[in-house]
Amino acid sequence: MRTPLRDTGALGAALLAPPAVAAVLVPFRTDLTNATMVLILVVVVVAVAAIGNRAAGAVAAVSSAAWFDFFLTPPYQRFTINDANDIETAVLLLVVGLVVSQLAARARRLEVITVTDAGHLARIHETAQLVQASGSPDKIVDHVRRQLIDLLELRDCRFEYGSLLGHPARLEQDGSVVVARGRWDVERRGWPDGEIELRALAGGHYRGRFLLQPGPAVPPLQARLVAVTLADQTGAALDTAAPRLEQ
């Protein structure tokens, strides 16, 4: 079965766009912060994943991290990093790039505009950085809880560990909302009554859930997809922490 032309083009862009953008940033590398340059390269990853697929997005993420190292961190023009902070930034670029490429591919399937908003990307980057640096699952859960309140304009939000109880409405992986009777048209009808469940999953395994108390405003699909991604990051952090907590 042939690879679609669009995906082939995206794969080419995944290999060529990151070094081209990183090279363009070279004259500005002493003036821009690492975080700013990372966000620019993450936008490249998102654009590639949006026109291609997960594989193209993953290649773009790896390519961005490599060329960030080559062009934008000393020693320049070498695939070597001496500074520990630069190593951490390169790793975070790779992690965030992989995360948002999954989100962009999901958005492509839904035929919606993908996440290129700098504020949304900063939330994902900040959460990935906290997951990398913090050994405390509670700290990550509280951080994401506060992010969700702001992102979705919630009245409140709480997190539950353990078994699923009850049958609240649920915010799904594709940004839609499901109630007991099926899909709920959130754009037309607003949030359903009561709390909304947002599960924190890791590899398909349930690790807990955020229970959202919606405000009057219904956030756009883009924001809801970012919320799902933040919950997934929480699930991954809890999954990593689980063996330590069981000892």
C-alpha positions as a Markdown table, in Angstrom:
| # | Residue | x | y | z |
|---|---|---|---|---|
| 1 | Met | 0.0 | 0.0 | 0.0 |
| 2 | Arg | 1.5 | 3.3 | -1.1 |
| 3 | Thr | 2.2 | 6.1 | 1.3 |
| 4 | Pro | -0.1 | 9.1 | 0.5 |
| 5 | Leu | 1.7 | 12.0 | -1.2 |
| 6 | Arg | 0.8 | 14.3 | 1.7 |
| 7 | Asp | 2.5 | 12.1 | 4.2 |
| 8 | Thr | 5.6 | 11.7 | 2.1 |
| 9 | Gly | 5.8 | 15.5 | 1.8 |
| 10 | Ala | 5.4 | 15.9 | 5.5 |
| 11 | Leu | 8.2 | 13.4 | 6.1 |
| 12 | Gly | 10.4 | 15.5 | 3.9 |
| 13 | Ala | 9.4 | 18.6 | 5.7 |
| 14 | Ala | 10.2 | 16.9 | 9.0 |
| 15 | Leu | 13.8 | 16.3 | 7.9 |
| 16 | Leu | 14.3 | 19.7 | 6.2 |
| 17 | Ala | 12.2 | 22.3 | 8.1 |
| 18 | Pro | 13.9 | 22.0 | 11.5 |
| 19 | Pro | 17.5 | 22.6 | 10.3 |
| 20 | Ala | 16.3 | 25.5 | 8.0 |
| 21 | Val | 14.4 | 27.2 | 10.9 |
| 22 | Ala | 17.3 | 26.6 | 13.4 |
| 23 | Ala | 19.7 | 28.1 | 10.8 |
| 24 | Val | 17.5 | 31.2 | 10.5 |
| 25 | Leu | 17.6 | 31.6 | 14.3 |
| 26 | Val | 21.5 | 31.6 | 14.4 |
| 27 | Pro | 21.9 | 35.4 | 14.1 |
| 28 | Phe | 19.5 | 35.8 | 17.0 |
| 29 | Arg | 20.7 | 33.0 | 19.3 |
| 30 | Thr | 22.4 | 35.4 | 21.7 |
| 31 | Asp | 19.4 | 37.7 | 21.9 |
| 32 | Leu | 16.6 | 35.1 | 22.2 |
| 33 | Thr | 16.1 | 32.8 | 25.3 |
| 34 | Asn | 16.3 | 29.1 | 24.9 |
| 35 | Ala | 12.5 | 28.9 | 25.8 |
| 36 | Thr | 11.7 | 31.2 | 22.9 |
| 37 | Met | 13.7 | 29.2 | 20.4 |
| 38 | Val | 12.2 | 26.0 | 21.7 |
| 39 | Leu | 8.7 | 27.3 | 21.2 |
| 40 | Ile | 9.5 | 28.3 | 17.6 |
| 41 | Leu | 10.8 | 24.9 | 16.8 |
| 42 | Val | 7.8 | 23.3 | 18.5 |
| 43 | Val | 5.6 | 25.3 | 16.2 |
| 44 | Val | 7.5 | 23.7 | 13.3 |
| 45 | Val | 6.8 | 20.2 | 14.8 |
| 46 | Val | 3.1 | 21.0 | 15.1 |
| 47 | Ala | 2.9 | 22.2 | 11.5 |
| 48 | Val | 4.6 | 19.1 | 10.2 |
| 49 | Ala | 2.4 | 16.8 | 12.2 |
| 50 | Ala | -0.7 | 18.7 | 11.2 |
| 51 | Ile | 0.0 | 18.2 | 7.5 |
| 52 | Gly | 1.4 | 14.7 | 7.9 |
| 53 | Asn | 1.0 | 12.0 | 10.6 |
| 54 | Arg | 2.4 | 10.9 | 13.9 |
| 55 | Ala | 5.5 | 9.5 | 12.3 |
| 56 | Ala | 6.3 | 12.8 | 10.6 |
| 57 | Gly | 5.7 | 14.6 | 13.8 |
| 58 | Ala | 8.0 | 12.3 | 15.7 |
| 59 | Val | 10.8 | 12.7 | 13.1 |
| 60 | Ala | 10.3 | 16.5 | 13.2 |
| 61 | Ala | 10.6 | 16.4 | 17.0 |
| 62 | Val | 13.9 | 14.4 | 16.9 |
| 63 | Ser | 15.2 | 16.6 | 14.1 |
| 64 | Ser | 14.4 | 19.8 | 16.0 |
| 65 | Ala | 16.2 | 18.6 | 19.1 |
| 66 | Ala | 19.2 | 17.6 | 17.1 |
| 67 | Trp | 19.5 | 20.9 | 15.1 |
| 68 | Phe | 18.7 | 22.9 | 18.2 |
| 69 | Asp | 21.9 | 21.3 | 19.7 |
| 70 | Phe | 23.9 | 21.8 | 16.5 |
| 71 | Phe | 23.0 | 25.5 | 15.7 |
| 72 | Leu | 21.8 | 27.0 | 18.9 |
| 73 | Thr | 23.8 | 25.6 | 21.8 |
| 74 | Pro | 27.6 | 26.0 | 22.4 |
| 75 | Pro | 29.8 | 24.5 | 21.1 |
| 76 | Tyr | 28.2 | 25.6 | 17.9 |
| 77 | Gln | 28.2 | 23.5 | 14.7 |
| 78 | Arg | 28.8 | 20.4 | 16.7 |
| 79 | Phe | 26.4 | 17.7 | 18.0 |
| 80 | Thr | 27.7 | 18.2 | 21.5 |
| 81 | Ile | 26.3 | 20.0 | 24.5 |
| 82 | Asn | 28.4 | 20.9 | 27.5 |
| 83 | Asp | 26.0 | 22.9 | 29.6 |
| 84 | Ala | 23.6 | 20.9 | 31.8 |
| 85 | Asn | 20.8 | 23.5 | 31.3 |
| 86 | Asp | 21.1 | 23.2 | 27.5 |
| 87 | Ile | 20.9 | 19.4 | 27.8 |
| 88 | Glu | 17.7 | 19.7 | 29.8 |
| 89 | Thr | 16.3 | 22.2 | 27.2 |
| 90 | Ala | 17.1 | 19.9 | 24.3 |
| 91 | Val | 15.5 | 16.9 | 26.1 |
| 92 | Leu | 12.4 | 19.0 | 26.9 |
| 93 | Leu | 12.2 | 20.1 | 23.2 |
| 94 | Leu | 12.2 | 16.5 | 22.2 |
| 95 | Val | 9.5 | 15.5 | 24.8 |
| 96 | Val | 7.3 | 18.5 | 24.1 |
| 97 | Gly | 7.7 | 18.0 | 20.4 |
| 98 | Leu | 6.6 | 14.4 | 20.6 |
| 99 | Val | 3.6 | 15.4 | 22.8 |
| 100 | Val | 2.3 | 18.1 | 20.6 |
| 101 | Ser | 2.9 | 16.0 | 17.4 |
| 102 | Gln | 0.5 | 13.5 | 18.9 |
| 103 | Leu | -2.0 | 16.3 | 19.6 |
| 104 | Ala | -1.5 | 17.8 | 16.1 |
| 105 | Ala | -2.1 | 14.4 | 14.5 |
| 106 | Arg | -5.3 | 13.9 | 16.6 |
| 107 | Ala | -6.4 | 17.4 | 15.5 |
| 108 | Arg | -5.8 | 16.5 | 11.8 |
| 109 | Arg | -8.0 | 13.5 | 12.1 |
| 110 | Leu | -10.7 | 15.8 | 13.5 |
| 111 | Glu | -10.1 | 18.3 | 10.7 |
| 112 | Val | -9.6 | 21.2 | 13.1 |
| 113 | Ile | -6.9 | 23.8 | 13.4 |
| 114 | Thr | -4.1 | 22.4 | 15.5 |
| 115 | Val | -2.4 | 24.0 | 18.5 |
| 116 | Thr | -0.1 | 26.8 | 17.5 |
| 117 | Asp | -1.1 | 29.3 | 20.2 |
| 118 | Ala | 2.0 | 30.2 | 22.2 |
| 119 | Gly | 0.1 | 30.2 | 25.5 |
| 120 | His | -1.1 | 26.6 | 24.9 |
| 121 | Leu | 2.4 | 25.4 | 23.9 |
| 122 | Ala | 3.8 | 27.1 | 27.0 |
| 123 | Arg | 1.4 | 25.2 | 29.2 |
| 124 | Ile | 2.5 | 21.9 | 27.6 |
| 125 | His | 6.2 | 22.8 | 27.8 |
| 126 | Glu | 5.9 | 23.9 | 31.5 |
| 127 | Thr | 4.1 | 20.7 | 32.5 |
| 128 | Ala | 6.7 | 18.6 | 30.7 |
| 129 | Gln | 9.4 | 20.4 | 32.4 |
| 130 | Leu | 7.8 | 19.8 | 35.8 |
| 131 | Val | 7.3 | 16.1 | 35.0 |
| 132 | Gln | 11.0 | 15.9 | 34.2 |
| 133 | Ala | 12.2 | 17.7 | 37.3 |
| 134 | Ser | 9.8 | 16.7 | 40.0 |
| 135 | Gly | 9.6 | 13.4 | 41.7 |
| 136 | Ser | 6.3 | 14.4 | 43.4 |
| 137 | Pro | 3.1 | 13.1 | 41.7 |
| 138 | Asp | 1.0 | 15.4 | 44.0 |
| 139 | Lys | 2.9 | 18.4 | 42.9 |
| 140 | Ile | 2.3 | 17.6 | 39.2 |
| 141 | Val | -1.4 | 16.9 | 39.9 |
| 142 | Asp | -1.8 | 20.2 | 41.6 |
| 143 | His | 0.0 | 22.0 | 38.8 |
| 144 | Val | -2.2 | 20.5 | 36.1 |
| 145 | Arg | -5.3 | 21.1 | 38.2 |
| 146 | Arg | -4.5 | 24.8 | 38.3 |
| 147 | Gln | -3.7 | 24.8 | 34.6 |
| 148 | Leu | -7.1 | 23.2 | 33.8 |
| 149 | Ile | -9.0 | 25.8 | 35.9 |
| 150 | Asp | -7.4 | 28.6 | 33.9 |
| 151 | Leu | -7.4 | 26.9 | 30.5 |
| 152 | Leu | -11.1 | 25.8 | 30.6 |
| 153 | Glu | -12.4 | 28.7 | 32.8 |
| 154 | Leu | -13.6 | 26.3 | 35.4 |
| 155 | Arg | -15.2 | 27.2 | 38.7 |
| 156 | Asp | -13.1 | 24.5 | 40.4 |
| 157 | Cys | -11.3 | 21.2 | 39.7 |
| 158 | Arg | -10.2 | 18.3 | 41.9 |
| 159 | Phe | -8.3 | 15.1 | 41.3 |
| 160 | Glu | -9.3 | 11.6 | 42.4 |
| 161 | Tyr | -7.0 | 8.6 | 42.6 |
| 162 | Gly | -8.3 | 5.1 | 42.7 |
| 163 | Ser | -11.3 | 3.4 | 41.3 |
| 164 | Leu | -13.9 | 5.0 | 39.0 |
| 165 | Leu | -17.1 | 5.8 | 40.9 |
| 166 | Gly | -20.4 | 7.0 | 39.5 |
| 167 | His | -21.1 | 8.0 | 35.9 |
| 168 | Pro | -20.3 | 11.7 | 35.4 |
| 169 | Ala | -20.1 | 13.2 | 31.9 |
| 170 | Arg | -16.7 | 12.7 | 30.4 |
| 171 | Leu | -14.3 | 14.8 | 28.4 |
| 172 | Glu | -12.9 | 12.4 | 25.8 |
| 173 | Gln | -9.6 | 12.2 | 24.0 |
| 174 | Asp | -10.9 | 13.9 | 20.9 |
| 175 | Gly | -12.2 | 16.9 | 22.9 |
| 176 | Ser | -15.9 | 15.8 | 22.8 |
| 177 | Val | -18.1 | 15.3 | 25.8 |
| 178 | Val | -20.0 | 12.1 | 26.5 |
| 179 | Val | -22.9 | 11.6 | 28.9 |
| 180 | Ala | -24.8 | 8.4 | 29.7 |
| 181 | Arg | -27.1 | 8.8 | 26.7 |
| 182 | Gly | -24.2 | 9.3 | 24.2 |
| 183 | Arg | -22.5 | 12.3 | 22.7 |
| 184 | Trp | -23.3 | 15.8 | 24.1 |
| 185 | Asp | -23.2 | 18.7 | 21.7 |
| 186 | Val | -21.2 | 21.0 | 23.9 |
| 187 | Glu | -20.8 | 23.8 | 21.3 |
| 188 | Arg | -24.5 | 24.1 | 20.9 |
| 189 | Arg | -25.8 | 23.2 | 24.4 |
| 190 | Gly | -22.9 | 24.2 | 26.7 |
| 191 | Trp | -21.5 | 22.0 | 29.4 |
| 192 | Pro | -23.8 | 19.3 | 30.8 |
| 193 | Asp | -24.9 | 19.7 | 34.4 |
| 194 | Gly | -22.6 | 18.4 | 37.2 |
| 195 | Glu | -18.9 | 17.6 | 37.2 |
| 196 | Ile | -17.1 | 16.5 | 34.1 |
| 197 | Glu | -14.6 | 13.7 | 34.3 |
| 198 | Leu | -11.2 | 14.0 | 32.6 |
| 199 | Arg | -9.2 | 10.8 | 32.9 |
| 200 | Ala | -5.4 | 10.6 | 33.4 |
| 201 | Leu | -4.3 | 7.7 | 31.3 |
| 202 | Ala | -0.9 | 6.1 | 30.6 |
| 203 | Gly | -0.6 | 3.5 | 27.9 |
| 204 | Gly | -4.4 | 3.0 | 28.1 |
| 205 | His | -4.2 | 2.3 | 31.9 |
| 206 | Tyr | -6.3 | 4.5 | 34.2 |
| 207 | Arg | -4.3 | 6.4 | 36.8 |
| 208 | Gly | -6.9 | 8.8 | 38.2 |
| 209 | Arg | -9.2 | 11.5 | 37.0 |
| 210 | Phe | -9.8 | 15.2 | 37.2 |
| 211 | Leu | -13.3 | 16.2 | 38.1 |
| 212 | Leu | -14.1 | 19.5 | 36.4 |
| 213 | Gln | -16.7 | 22.0 | 37.7 |
| 214 | Pro | -17.5 | 24.0 | 34.5 |
| 215 | Gly | -18.0 | 27.8 | 34.4 |
| 216 | Pro | -20.5 | 29.4 | 32.1 |
| 217 | Ala | -18.1 | 29.7 | 29.2 |
| 218 | Val | -17.5 | 26.7 | 26.9 |
| 219 | Pro | -13.8 | 26.7 | 25.8 |
| 220 | Pro | -13.0 | 25.9 | 22.1 |
| 221 | Leu | -12.1 | 22.5 | 20.9 |
| 222 | Gln | -8.4 | 23.5 | 20.8 |
| 223 | Ala | -8.4 | 24.3 | 24.5 |
| 224 | Arg | -10.1 | 21.0 | 25.3 |
| 225 | Leu | -7.5 | 19.1 | 23.3 |
| 226 | Val | -4.8 | 20.8 | 25.3 |
| 227 | Ala | -6.6 | 19.9 | 28.5 |
| 228 | Val | -6.6 | 16.2 | 27.4 |
| 229 | Thr | -2.9 | 16.4 | 26.7 |
| 230 | Leu | -2.2 | 17.9 | 30.1 |
| 231 | Ala | -4.2 | 15.0 | 31.7 |
| 232 | Asp | -2.2 | 12.5 | 29.6 |
| 233 | Gln | 1.1 | 14.1 | 30.9 |
| 234 | Thr | -0.3 | 13.6 | 34.4 |
| 235 | Gly | -1.1 | 10.0 | 33.7 |
| 236 | Ala | 2.4 | 9.4 | 32.4 |
| 237 | Ala | 3.9 | 11.0 | 35.5 |
| 238 | Leu | 1.8 | 8.9 | 37.8 |
| 239 | Asp | 2.6 | 5.7 | 35.8 |
| 240 | Thr | 6.3 | 6.4 | 36.2 |
| 241 | Ala | 5.9 | 7.1 | 39.9 |
| 242 | Ala | 3.7 | 4.1 | 40.7 |
| 243 | Pro | 6.6 | 1.5 | 41.1 |
| 244 | Arg | 8.3 | 3.9 | 43.6 |
| 245 | Leu | 5.1 | 4.5 | 45.6 |
| 246 | Glu | 4.5 | 0.7 | 45.8 |
| 247 | Gln | 8.0 | 0.0 | 47.3 |
